[in-house]
Coordinates of N, CA and C in Angstrom, one line a residue:
Chain A
X86 N 16.0 -29.2 13.4 CA 16.0 -28.8 12.0 C 14.9 -29.5 11.3
X87 N 14.3 -28.8 10.3 CA 13.2 -29.3 9.5 C 13.8 -30.1 8.3
X88 N 13.4 -31.3 8.2 CA 13.9 -32.1 7.0 C 12.8 -32.2 6.0
X89 N 13.3 -32.1 4.7 CA 12.3 -32.2 3.6 C 12.6 -33.4 2.8
X90 N 11.6 -34.2 2.5 CA 11.8 -35.5 1.8 C 11.0 -35.4 0.5
X91 N 11.6 -35.5 -0.6 CA 11.0 -35.5 -1.9 C 10.8 -36.9 -2.5
X92 N 9.8 -37.2 -3.2 CA 9.6 -38.4 -3.9 C 8.9 -38.2 -5.2
X93 N 9.2 -39.0 -6.3 CA 10.4 -39.9 -6.3 C 11.7 -39.1 -6.5
X94 N 12.8 -39.8 -6.4 CA 14.1 -39.1 -6.6 C 14.3 -38.9 -8.1
X95 N 13.8 -39.8 -8.9 CA 13.8 -39.6 -10.4 C 12.5 -40.2 -11.0
X96 N 12.3 -39.7 -12.2 CA 11.0 -40.0 -12.8 C 11.2 -39.9 -14.3
X97 N 10.7 -40.9 -15.0 CA 10.7 -40.9 -16.5 C 9.3 -40.6 -17.0
X98 N 9.2 -39.7 -17.9 CA 7.9 -39.4 -18.5 C 8.0 -39.0 -19.9
X99 N 6.9 -38.9 -20.6 CA 6.9 -38.5 -22.0 C 6.3 -37.2 -22.2
X100 N 6.6 -36.5 -23.3 CA 6.0 -35.2 -23.6 C 4.4 -35.5 -23.7
X101 N 3.7 -34.6 -23.0 CA 2.3 -34.7 -23.0 C 1.8 -35.3 -21.7
X102 N 2.6 -36.0 -20.9 CA 2.2 -36.7 -19.7 C 1.9 -35.7 -18.6
X103 N 1.2 -36.2 -17.6 CA 1.0 -35.4 -16.3 C 1.9 -36.1 -15.3
X104 N 2.6 -35.3 -14.5 CA 3.5 -35.8 -13.5 C 3.2 -35.1 -12.2
X105 N 3.4 -35.8 -11.1 CA 3.3 -35.3 -9.7 C 4.5 -35.6 -8.9
X106 N 5.1 -34.6 -8.3 CA 6.2 -34.8 -7.4 C 5.7 -34.4 -6.0
X107 N 6.1 -35.2 -5.0 CA 5.6 -34.9 -3.6 C 6.8 -34.5 -2.7
X108 N 6.5 -33.7 -1.7 CA 7.5 -33.2 -0.8 C 6.8 -33.3 0.6
X109 N 7.5 -33.9 1.5 CA 7.0 -34.0 2.9 C 8.0 -33.4 3.9
X110 N 7.4 -32.5 4.8 CA 8.2 -31.9 5.8 C 8.2 -32.7 7.1
X111 N 9.3 -32.6 7.9 CA 9.4 -33.4 9.1 C 8.5 -32.8 10.2
X112 N 8.0 -31.6 10.0 CA 7.0 -31.0 10.9 C 6.2 -30.0 10.1
X113 N 5.2 -29.5 10.7 CA 4.3 -28.6 10.0 C 5.1 -27.3 9.6
X114 N 4.9 -26.9 8.4 CA 5.6 -25.7 7.9 C 4.5 -24.7 7.3
X115 N 3.2 -24.9 7.7 CA 2.2 -24.1 7.2 C 2.2 -24.1 5.7
X116 N 2.2 -23.0 5.0 CA 2.3 -23.0 3.6 C 3.7 -22.4 3.1
X117 N 4.7 -22.5 3.9 CA 6.0 -21.9 3.6 C 6.8 -22.9 2.8
X118 N 6.3 -23.2 1.6 CA 6.9 -24.2 0.7 C 7.0 -23.6 -0.7
X119 N 8.2 -23.7 -1.2 CA 8.5 -23.2 -2.5 C 9.0 -24.3 -3.4
X120 N 8.8 -24.2 -4.7 CA 9.3 -25.1 -5.7 C 10.2 -24.4 -6.7
X121 N 11.3 -25.1 -7.1 CA 12.3 -24.5 -8.0 C 12.6 -25.6 -9.1
X122 N 12.9 -25.1 -10.3 CA 13.3 -25.9 -11.4 C 14.8 -25.6 -11.7
X123 N 15.6 -26.6 -11.9 CA 17.0 -26.4 -12.2 C 17.4 -27.2 -13.4
X124 N 18.0 -26.6 -14.4 CA 18.6 -27.3 -15.6 C 20.1 -27.3 -15.4
X125 N 20.7 -28.3 -16.1 CA 22.2 -28.5 -15.9 C 23.0 -27.2 -16.2
X126 N 23.9 -26.8 -15.3 CA 24.7 -25.7 -15.4 C 24.1 -24.4 -15.2
X127 N 22.8 -24.4 -14.8 CA 22.1 -23.1 -14.6 C 21.7 -23.0 -13.1
X128 N 21.3 -21.7 -12.7 CA 20.8 -21.5 -11.4 C 19.4 -22.0 -11.3
X129 N 18.9 -22.2 -10.1 CA 17.5 -22.6 -9.9 C 16.6 -21.5 -10.3
X130 N 15.4 -21.9 -10.7 CA 14.4 -20.9 -11.1 C 13.2 -21.1 -10.3
X131 N 12.6 -20.1 -9.7 CA 11.4 -20.2 -8.9 C 10.2 -20.5 -9.7
X132 N 9.5 -21.5 -9.3 CA 8.2 -21.8 -10.1 C 7.0 -21.4 -9.2
X133 N 7.0 -21.9 -8.0 CA 5.8 -21.7 -7.1 C 6.3 -21.3 -5.7
X134 N 5.6 -20.4 -5.1 CA 5.9 -20.0 -3.8 C 4.6 -20.1 -2.9
X135 N 4.8 -20.1 -1.6 CA 3.7 -20.2 -0.7 C 2.8 -21.4 -1.1
X136 N 3.4 -22.5 -1.4 CA 2.8 -23.8 -1.7 C 2.0 -23.8 -3.0
X137 N 1.3 -22.7 -3.4 CA 0.4 -22.8 -4.5 C 0.4 -21.6 -5.4
X138 N 1.2 -20.6 -5.2 CA 1.2 -19.4 -6.0 C 2.2 -19.4 -7.1
X139 N 1.7 -19.3 -8.3 CA 2.6 -19.4 -9.5 C 3.4 -18.1 -9.6
X140 N 4.7 -18.3 -9.8 CA 5.6 -17.1 -10.0 C 5.2 -16.5 -11.3
X141 N 5.3 -15.2 -11.4 CA 5.1 -14.5 -12.7 C 5.9 -15.1 -13.8
X142 N 5.2 -15.3 -14.9 CA 6.0 -15.8 -16.1 C 6.1 -17.3 -16.2
X143 N 5.7 -18.0 -15.2 CA 5.7 -19.5 -15.2 C 4.4 -20.0 -15.8
X144 N 4.6 -21.0 -16.8 CA 3.4 -21.5 -17.5 C 2.4 -22.1 -16.5
X145 N 1.1 -22.0 -16.9 CA 0.0 -22.5 -16.0 C -0.1 -24.0 -15.9
X146 N 0.7 -24.7 -16.7 CA 0.7 -26.2 -16.6 C 1.4 -26.6 -15.3
X147 N 2.1 -25.7 -14.6 CA 2.6 -26.0 -13.3 C 1.7 -25.6 -12.2
X148 N 1.5 -26.4 -11.2 CA 0.6 -26.1 -10.1 C 1.2 -26.7 -8.8
X149 N 0.9 -26.1 -7.7 CA 1.3 -26.6 -6.4 C 0.1 -26.7 -5.5
X150 N 0.2 -27.6 -4.5 CA -0.8 -27.7 -3.5 C -0.3 -28.3 -2.2
X151 N -1.0 -28.2 -1.2 CA -0.7 -28.7 0.1 C -0.5 -27.7 1.2
X152 N -0.4 -28.2 2.4 CA -0.1 -27.3 3.6 C 0.2 -28.2 4.7
X153 N 0.8 -27.7 5.7 CA 1.2 -28.5 6.9 C 2.5 -29.2 6.6
X154 N 2.4 -30.5 6.3 CA 3.6 -31.3 6.0 C 3.6 -32.0 4.7
X155 N 2.5 -32.0 3.9 CA 2.5 -32.7 2.7 C 2.1 -31.7 1.5
X156 N 3.0 -31.8 0.5 CA 2.9 -30.9 -0.6 C 3.1 -31.6 -2.0
X157 N 2.5 -31.1 -3.0 CA 2.7 -31.7 -4.4 C 3.0 -30.6 -5.4
X158 N 3.8 -30.9 -6.4 CA 4.0 -30.2 -7.6 C 3.4 -31.0 -8.7
X159 N 2.6 -30.4 -9.5 CA 2.0 -31.1 -10.6 C 2.3 -30.4 -11.9
X160 N 2.7 -31.1 -12.9 CA 2.9 -30.6 -14.2 C 2.0 -31.3 -15.2
X161 N 1.1 -30.6 -15.8 CA 0.2 -31.3 -16.8 C 0.8 -31.0 -18.2
X162 N 0.6 -32.0 -19.1 CA 1.0 -31.8 -20.5 C 2.5 -31.4 -20.6
X163 N 3.3 -32.3 -20.1 CA 4.8 -32.0 -20.1 C 5.3 -31.5 -21.5
X164 N 6.1 -30.5 -21.4 CA 6.8 -30.0 -22.6 C 8.3 -30.4 -22.6
X165 N 8.9 -30.4 -23.8 CA 10.3 -30.7 -23.8 C 11.2 -29.9 -22.8
X166 N 10.9 -28.6 -22.6 CA 11.7 -27.8 -21.8 C 11.4 -28.0 -20.3
X167 N 10.5 -28.9 -19.9 CA 10.2 -29.2 -18.5 C 11.1 -30.3 -18.0
X168 N 11.9 -31.0 -18.8 CA 12.8 -32.0 -18.3 C 14.0 -31.4 -17.6
X169 N 14.0 -31.5 -16.3 CA 14.9 -30.8 -15.4 C 14.9 -31.5 -14.1
X170 N 15.6 -30.9 -13.1 CA 15.5 -31.3 -11.7 C 14.7 -30.3 -10.9
X171 N 13.8 -30.8 -10.1 CA 12.9 -30.0 -9.3 C 13.2 -30.1 -7.8
X172 N 13.2 -29.0 -7.1 CA 13.5 -29.0 -5.7 C 12.4 -28.3 -4.9
X173 N 12.0 -28.9 -3.8 CA 11.1 -28.1 -2.9 C 12.0 -27.5 -1.8
X174 N 11.5 -26.4 -1.2 CA 12.3 -25.7 -0.1 C 11.3 -25.2 0.9
X175 N 11.6 -25.4 2.2 CA 10.8 -24.9 3.2 C 11.5 -23.6 3.7
X176 N 10.7 -22.6 4.0 CA 11.2 -21.3 4.5 C 10.5 -21.0 5.8
X177 N 10.0 -22.0 6.6 CA 9.3 -21.8 7.8 C 10.3 -21.5 9.0
X178 N 11.3 -22.3 9.0 CA 12.4 -22.2 10.0 C 13.7 -22.4 9.3
X179 N 14.5 -21.3 9.2 CA 15.7 -21.3 8.3 C 15.2 -21.8 6.9
X180 N 16.1 -22.4 6.2 CA 15.7 -22.8 4.9 C 16.3 -24.2 4.6
X181 N 15.5 -25.1 4.1 CA 15.9 -26.5 3.8 C 15.4 -26.9 2.5
X182 N 16.2 -27.5 1.6 CA 15.7 -28.0 0.4 C 15.5 -29.5 0.4
X183 N 14.6 -30.0 -0.4 CA 14.5 -31.4 -0.6 C 15.7 -31.9 -1.4
X184 N 15.8 -33.2 -1.6 CA 17.0 -33.7 -2.2 C 16.9 -33.6 -3.8
X185 N 15.8 -33.3 -4.3 CA 15.6 -33.1 -5.7 C 14.9 -34.3 -6.4
X186 N 14.2 -34.0 -7.5 CA 13.6 -35.0 -8.3 C 14.0 -34.7 -9.7
X187 N 14.7 -35.7 -10.3 CA 15.2 -35.6 -11.7 C 14.1 -36.1 -12.6
X188 N 13.6 -35.2 -13.5 CA 12.6 -35.6 -14.4 C 13.2 -35.8 -15.8
X189 N 13.1 -37.1 -16.3 CA 13.8 -37.4 -17.5 C 12.8 -37.8 -18.6
X190 N 13.3 -37.7 -19.8 CA 12.5 -38.1 -20.9 C 12.4 -39.6 -21.1
X191 N 11.2 -40.2 -21.2 CA 11.1 -41.6 -21.4 C 11.4 -42.0 -22.8
Chain B
X223 N 16.1 -3.8 -13.8 CA 16.2 -5.3 -13.8 C 17.1 -5.8 -12.7
X224 N 16.7 -6.7 -11.9 CA 17.5 -7.3 -10.8 C 18.5 -8.2 -11.4
X225 N 19.8 -8.0 -11.0 CA 20.8 -8.9 -11.4 C 21.7 -9.2 -10.2
X226 N 22.3 -10.4 -10.1 CA 23.2 -10.8 -9.1 C 24.4 -11.5 -9.8
X227 N 25.6 -11.0 -9.6 CA 26.8 -11.5 -10.3 C 27.8 -11.9 -9.2
X228 N 28.1 -13.3 -9.1 CA 29.1 -13.8 -8.2 C 30.5 -13.8 -8.8
X229 N 31.4 -13.7 -7.9 CA 32.8 -13.8 -8.3 C 33.7 -14.2 -7.1
X230 N 34.9 -14.6 -7.4 CA 35.8 -15.0 -6.3 C 36.1 -16.4 -6.1
X231 N 35.4 -17.3 -6.9 CA 35.6 -18.7 -6.7 C 37.0 -19.1 -7.3
X232 N 37.4 -20.3 -7.0 CA 38.6 -20.8 -7.5 C 39.1 -22.1 -6.7
X233 N 40.3 -22.4 -6.9 CA 40.9 -23.6 -6.3 C 41.7 -23.2 -5.0
X234 N 41.4 -23.8 -3.9 CA 42.1 -23.5 -2.7 C 42.4 -24.8 -1.9
X235 N 43.4 -24.8 -1.2 CA 43.8 -26.0 -0.4 C 43.0 -26.2 0.8
X236 N 42.8 -27.4 1.3 CA 42.1 -27.6 2.6 C 42.8 -26.8 3.7
X237 N 41.9 -26.1 4.5 CA 42.4 -25.2 5.5 C 42.6 -23.8 5.1
X238 N 42.5 -23.6 3.8 CA 42.7 -22.2 3.3 C 41.4 -21.4 3.4
X239 N 41.5 -20.1 2.8 CA 40.4 -19.2 2.9 C 40.1 -18.6 1.5
X240 N 38.9 -18.1 1.3 CA 38.5 -17.5 0.1 C 37.4 -16.6 0.4
X241 N 37.3 -15.5 -0.4 CA 36.1 -14.6 -0.2 C 35.4 -14.5 -1.5
X242 N 34.1 -14.8 -1.4 CA 33.2 -14.7 -2.6 C 32.5 -13.3 -2.5
X243 N 32.3 -12.8 -3.7 CA 31.5 -11.5 -3.8 C 30.3 -11.7 -4.7
X244 N 29.3 -10.9 -4.4 CA 28.0 -11.0 -5.2 C 27.6 -9.5 -5.4
X245 N 27.8 -9.0 -6.6 CA 27.4 -7.7 -6.9 C 26.0 -7.6 -7.3
X246 N 25.2 -6.8 -6.7 CA 23.8 -6.7 -6.9 C 23.4 -5.4 -7.7
X247 N 22.4 -5.5 -8.5 CA 21.9 -4.4 -9.2 C 20.4 -4.5 -9.4
X248 N 19.7 -3.4 -9.5 CA 18.3 -3.4 -9.6 C 17.6 -3.4 -8.2
X249 N 18.3 -3.6 -7.1 CA 17.8 -3.5 -5.8 C 19.0 -3.2 -4.9
X250 N 18.7 -2.8 -3.6 CA 19.7 -2.5 -2.7 C 19.9 -3.6 -1.6
X251 N 21.1 -4.1 -1.4 CA 21.3 -5.2 -0.5 C 20.9 -4.7 0.9
X252 N 21.1 -3.5 1.3 CA 20.8 -3.0 2.6 C 19.3 -3.1 3.0
X253 N 18.5 -3.1 1.9 CA 17.0 -3.1 2.2 C 16.4 -4.5 2.0
X254 N 17.2 -5.5 1.7 CA 16.7 -6.8 1.4 C 17.4 -7.9 2.2
X255 N 16.8 -9.0 2.2 CA 17.5 -10.2 2.7 C 18.1 -10.9 1.6
X256 N 19.4 -11.3 1.7 CA 20.2 -11.9 0.7 C 20.9 -13.1 1.2
X257 N 20.9 -14.2 0.5 CA 21.5 -15.4 1.0 C 22.5 -16.1 0.1
X258 N 23.2 -17.0 0.6 CA 24.1 -17.9 -0.2 C 23.6 -19.3 -0.1
X259 N 23.5 -19.9 -1.3 CA 23.1 -21.3 -1.4 C 24.2 -22.0 -2.2
X260 N 24.5 -23.3 -1.8 CA 25.6 -23.9 -2.6 C 25.1 -25.3 -3.1
X261 N 25.9 -25.8 -4.0 CA 25.5 -27.1 -4.7 C 26.8 -27.8 -5.0
X262 N 27.0 -28.9 -4.3 CA 28.2 -29.7 -4.5 C 28.0 -30.4 -5.9
X263 N 29.1 -30.8 -6.5 CA 29.0 -31.4 -7.9 C 28.1 -32.6 -7.9
X264 N 27.1 -32.6 -8.7 CA 26.2 -33.7 -8.8 C 25.2 -33.9 -7.7
X265 N 25.2 -32.9 -6.8 CA 24.3 -33.0 -5.6 C 23.2 -32.0 -5.6
X266 N 22.4 -31.9 -4.5 CA 21.3 -31.0 -4.4 C 21.7 -29.7 -3.8
X267 N 20.7 -28.8 -3.6 CA 20.9 -27.5 -3.1 C 21.0 -27.5 -1.6
X268 N 21.9 -26.6 -1.1 CA 22.1 -26.5 0.4 C 22.1 -25.1 0.8
X269 N 21.2 -24.6 1.6 CA 21.3 -23.2 2.1 C 22.5 -23.1 3.0
X270 N 23.2 -21.9 2.8 CA 24.5 -21.7 3.6 C 24.3 -20.6 4.6
X271 N 23.8 -19.4 4.2 CA 23.8 -18.3 5.1 C 22.9 -17.2 4.5
X272 N 22.5 -16.3 5.4 CA 21.6 -15.2 5.0 C 21.9 -14.0 5.9
X273 N 21.8 -12.8 5.3 CA 21.9 -11.6 6.0 C 20.6 -10.8 5.8
X274 N 20.0 -10.4 7.0 CA 18.7 -9.7 6.9 C 19.0 -8.2 6.6
X275 N 18.0 -7.5 6.2 CA 18.1 -6.1 6.0 C 18.6 -5.3 7.2
X276 N 18.3 -5.8 8.4 CA 18.7 -5.1 9.6 C 20.1 -5.5 10.0
X277 N 20.7 -6.5 9.3 CA 22.1 -6.9 9.6 C 22.2 -8.2 10.3
X278 N 21.1 -8.8 10.8 CA 21.2 -10.1 11.4 C 21.7 -11.1 10.5
X279 N 22.6 -12.0 10.9 CA 23.1 -13.1 10.1 C 22.7 -14.4 10.6
X280 N 22.6 -15.4 9.7 CA 22.3 -16.8 10.1 C 23.1 -17.7 9.3
X281 N 23.5 -18.9 9.8 CA 24.3 -19.8 9.1 C 23.8 -21.2 9.3
X282 N 24.1 -22.1 8.3 CA 23.9 -23.5 8.4 C 24.9 -24.1 9.4
X283 N 24.5 -25.1 10.1 CA 25.4 -25.7 11.1 C 26.7 -26.1 10.4
X284 N 26.7 -26.6 9.2 CA 27.9 -27.1 8.5 C 28.9 -26.0 8.2
X285 N 28.6 -24.7 8.3 CA 29.6 -23.7 8.1 C 29.7 -22.7 9.2
X286 N 28.9 -22.9 10.3 CA 28.9 -22.0 11.4 C 30.3 -21.9 12.0
X287 N 30.8 -20.7 12.3 CA 32.1 -20.6 12.9 C 33.2 -20.5 11.9
X288 N 33.0 -20.9 10.6 CA 34.0 -20.9 9.6 C 33.7 -19.8 8.5
X289 N 32.4 -19.6 8.2 CA 32.0 -18.7 7.2 C 31.4 -17.4 7.8
X290 N 31.6 -16.3 7.1 CA 31.0 -15.0 7.6 C 30.4 -14.3 6.4
X291 N 29.1 -14.0 6.5 CA 28.4 -13.2 5.5 C 28.5 -11.8 5.9
X292 N 28.6 -10.9 4.9 CA 28.7 -9.5 5.2 C 28.2 -8.7 3.9
X293 N 28.1 -7.4 4.0 CA 27.8 -6.6 2.8 C 28.5 -5.3 2.9
X294 N 28.6 -4.7 1.7 CA 29.2 -3.3 1.6 C 28.1 -2.5 0.9
X295 N 27.4 -1.7 1.7 CA 26.3 -1.0 1.2 C 26.7 0.0 0.1
X296 N 27.9 0.6 0.2 CA 28.3 1.6 -0.8 C 28.6 0.9 -2.1
X297 N 28.9 -0.4 -2.1 CA 29.2 -1.1 -3.4 C 28.0 -2.0 -3.8
X298 N 27.0 -2.0 -2.9 CA 25.8 -2.8 -3.1 C 26.2 -4.3 -3.4
X299 N 27.1 -4.8 -2.6 CA 27.7 -6.1 -2.8 C 27.7 -6.9 -1.5
X300 N 27.4 -8.2 -1.7 CA 27.3 -9.2 -0.6 C 28.6 -10.0 -0.7
X301 N 29.1 -10.4 0.5 CA 30.3 -11.2 0.5 C 30.1 -12.5 1.3
X302 N 30.9 -13.5 1.1 CA 31.0 -14.7 1.9 C 32.5 -15.0 2.2
X303 N 32.9 -14.7 3.4 CA 34.3 -15.0 3.8 C 34.3 -16.5 4.2
X304 N 35.1 -17.3 3.6 CA 35.1 -18.7 3.9 C 36.5 -19.1 4.4
X305 N 36.6 -19.5 5.7 CA 37.9 -19.9 6.3 C 37.8 -21.4 6.7
X306 N 39.0 -21.9 7.0 CA 39.1 -23.3 7.3 C 38.4 -24.2 6.4
X307 N 38.6 -24.0 5.1 CA 37.9 -24.7 4.1 C 38.2 -26.2 4.1
X308 N 37.2 -27.0 3.8 CA 37.2 -28.4 3.8 C 36.9 -28.9 2.4
X309 N 37.3 -30.2 2.1 CA 37.0 -30.7 0.8 C 35.5 -30.7 0.5
X310 N 34.8 -31.0 1.6 CA 33.3 -31.0 1.4 C 32.7 -29.7 1.2
X311 N 33.4 -28.6 1.2 CA 32.9 -27.3 0.9 C 33.0 -27.0 -0.6
X312 N 33.5 -28.0 -1.4 CA 33.6 -27.8 -2.8 C 32.2 -27.8 -3.4
X313 N 31.9 -26.7 -4.1 CA 30.5 -26.5 -4.6 C 30.4 -25.3 -5.5
X314 N 29.4 -25.2 -6.2 CA 29.0 -23.9 -6.9 C 28.2 -23.1 -5.8
X315 N 28.6 -21.9 -5.6 CA 28.0 -21.0 -4.6 C 27.1 -20.0 -5.4
X316 N 25.9 -19.9 -5.0 CA 24.9 -19.0 -5.6 C 24.5 -17.9 -4.5
X317 N 24.4 -16.7 -4.9 CA 23.8 -15.7 -4.1 C 22.3 -15.5 -4.6
X318 N 21.4 -15.2 -3.7 CA 20.0 -15.1 -4.1 C 19.3 -14.2 -3.2
X319 N 18.4 -13.4 -3.8 CA 17.6 -12.5 -3.0 C 16.4 -13.2 -2.4
X320 N 16.0 -12.9 -1.2 CA 14.8 -13.5 -0.6 C 13.7 -12.5 -0.6
X321 N 12.6 -12.9 -1.2 CA 11.4 -12.0 -1.2 C 10.7 -12.3 0.1
X322 N 10.6 -11.4 1.0 CA 10.1 -11.6 2.4 C 8.5 -11.5 2.4
X323 N 7.9 -11.2 1.3 CA 6.4 -11.2 1.3 C 5.9 -12.7 1.5
X324 N 6.6 -13.6 0.9 CA 6.3 -15.0 1.1 C 7.5 -15.9 1.3
X325 N 8.6 -15.3 1.6 CA 9.8 -16.1 2.0 C 10.2 -17.1 0.9
X326 N 10.5 -16.6 -0.3 CA 11.0 -17.4 -1.4 C 12.2 -16.6 -2.1
X327 N 13.1 -17.4 -2.7 CA 14.2 -16.9 -3.4 C 13.8 -16.5 -4.8
X328 N 13.6 -15.2 -5.1 CA 13.1 -14.9 -6.4 C 14.2 -14.6 -7.5
X329 N 15.3 -14.1 -7.1 CA 16.4 -13.9 -8.0 C 17.7 -14.6 -7.6
X330 N 18.4 -15.1 -8.6 CA 19.6 -15.9 -8.3 C 20.7 -15.4 -9.2
X331 N 22.0 -15.5 -8.8 CA 23.1 -15.3 -9.6 C 23.4 -16.5 -10.4
X332 N 24.5 -16.4 -11.2 CA 24.8 -17.6 -12.1 C 25.7 -18.6 -11.3
X333 N 26.2 -18.2 -10.2 CA 27.1 -19.1 -9.4 C 28.6 -19.0 -9.7
X334 N 29.3 -19.3 -8.6 CA 30.8 -19.3 -8.8 C 31.3 -20.6 -8.1
X335 N 32.2 -21.3 -8.8 CA 32.7 -22.6 -8.3 C 33.9 -22.5 -7.4
X336 N 33.8 -23.1 -6.3 CA 34.8 -23.2 -5.3 C 35.3 -24.7 -5.2
X337 N 36.6 -24.9 -5.4 CA 37.1 -26.2 -5.4 C 38.2 -26.3 -4.3
X338 N 37.9 -27.2 -3.3 CA 38.9 -27.3 -2.2 C 39.6 -28.7 -2.4
X339 N 40.9 -28.6 -2.7 CA 41.6 -29.8 -3.0 C 43.1 -29.5 -2.8
X340 N 43.8 -30.6 -2.4 CA 45.2 -30.5 -2.3 C 45.9 -30.9 -3.6

């Protein structure tokens, strides 16, 4: 089974900051990597798929990069609505999520 | 507009059974891949099961042999039959459509809570 490891597990930042979350796969997953945002009590929301493609309607301050085993999600100029938990997901072999990164207001 | 609406959650004793439903609209379940994902209280997301458009089913090791995914094409509804439930199956269960162009979950339901407790 493919394991996904996100870092950091939690992160404190301020409005306007730039933040980066990383996700590492236990084996190569090509570009089969997706990012989701989840707010308390809500379903996950797709942000980025295929490692770097922005889902329709998602603000351009979100971006993704990487391939193989190492991936990053970057948010530039954090907005108040961006404080949430972020998950990566591999879809190369079955489906596995990272453990999540909780982004909190500093 | 694509919508997914789960139902059927509730309180069940360990060893018991429950069937979850996911009513789909805006797309047909028979022509799509649809999955179940769960989230234990305060924990992360865990993929549970998927049914392909052709009818093939896959399961996470944690539920294999206990859970069964199925669909009713006439009702455009997905099901998850859960047997031999354990305390660790307590979670919010989401159904979600998989976009097979790039293998990502593009639409999600609001979730239904299953609590396994004596």
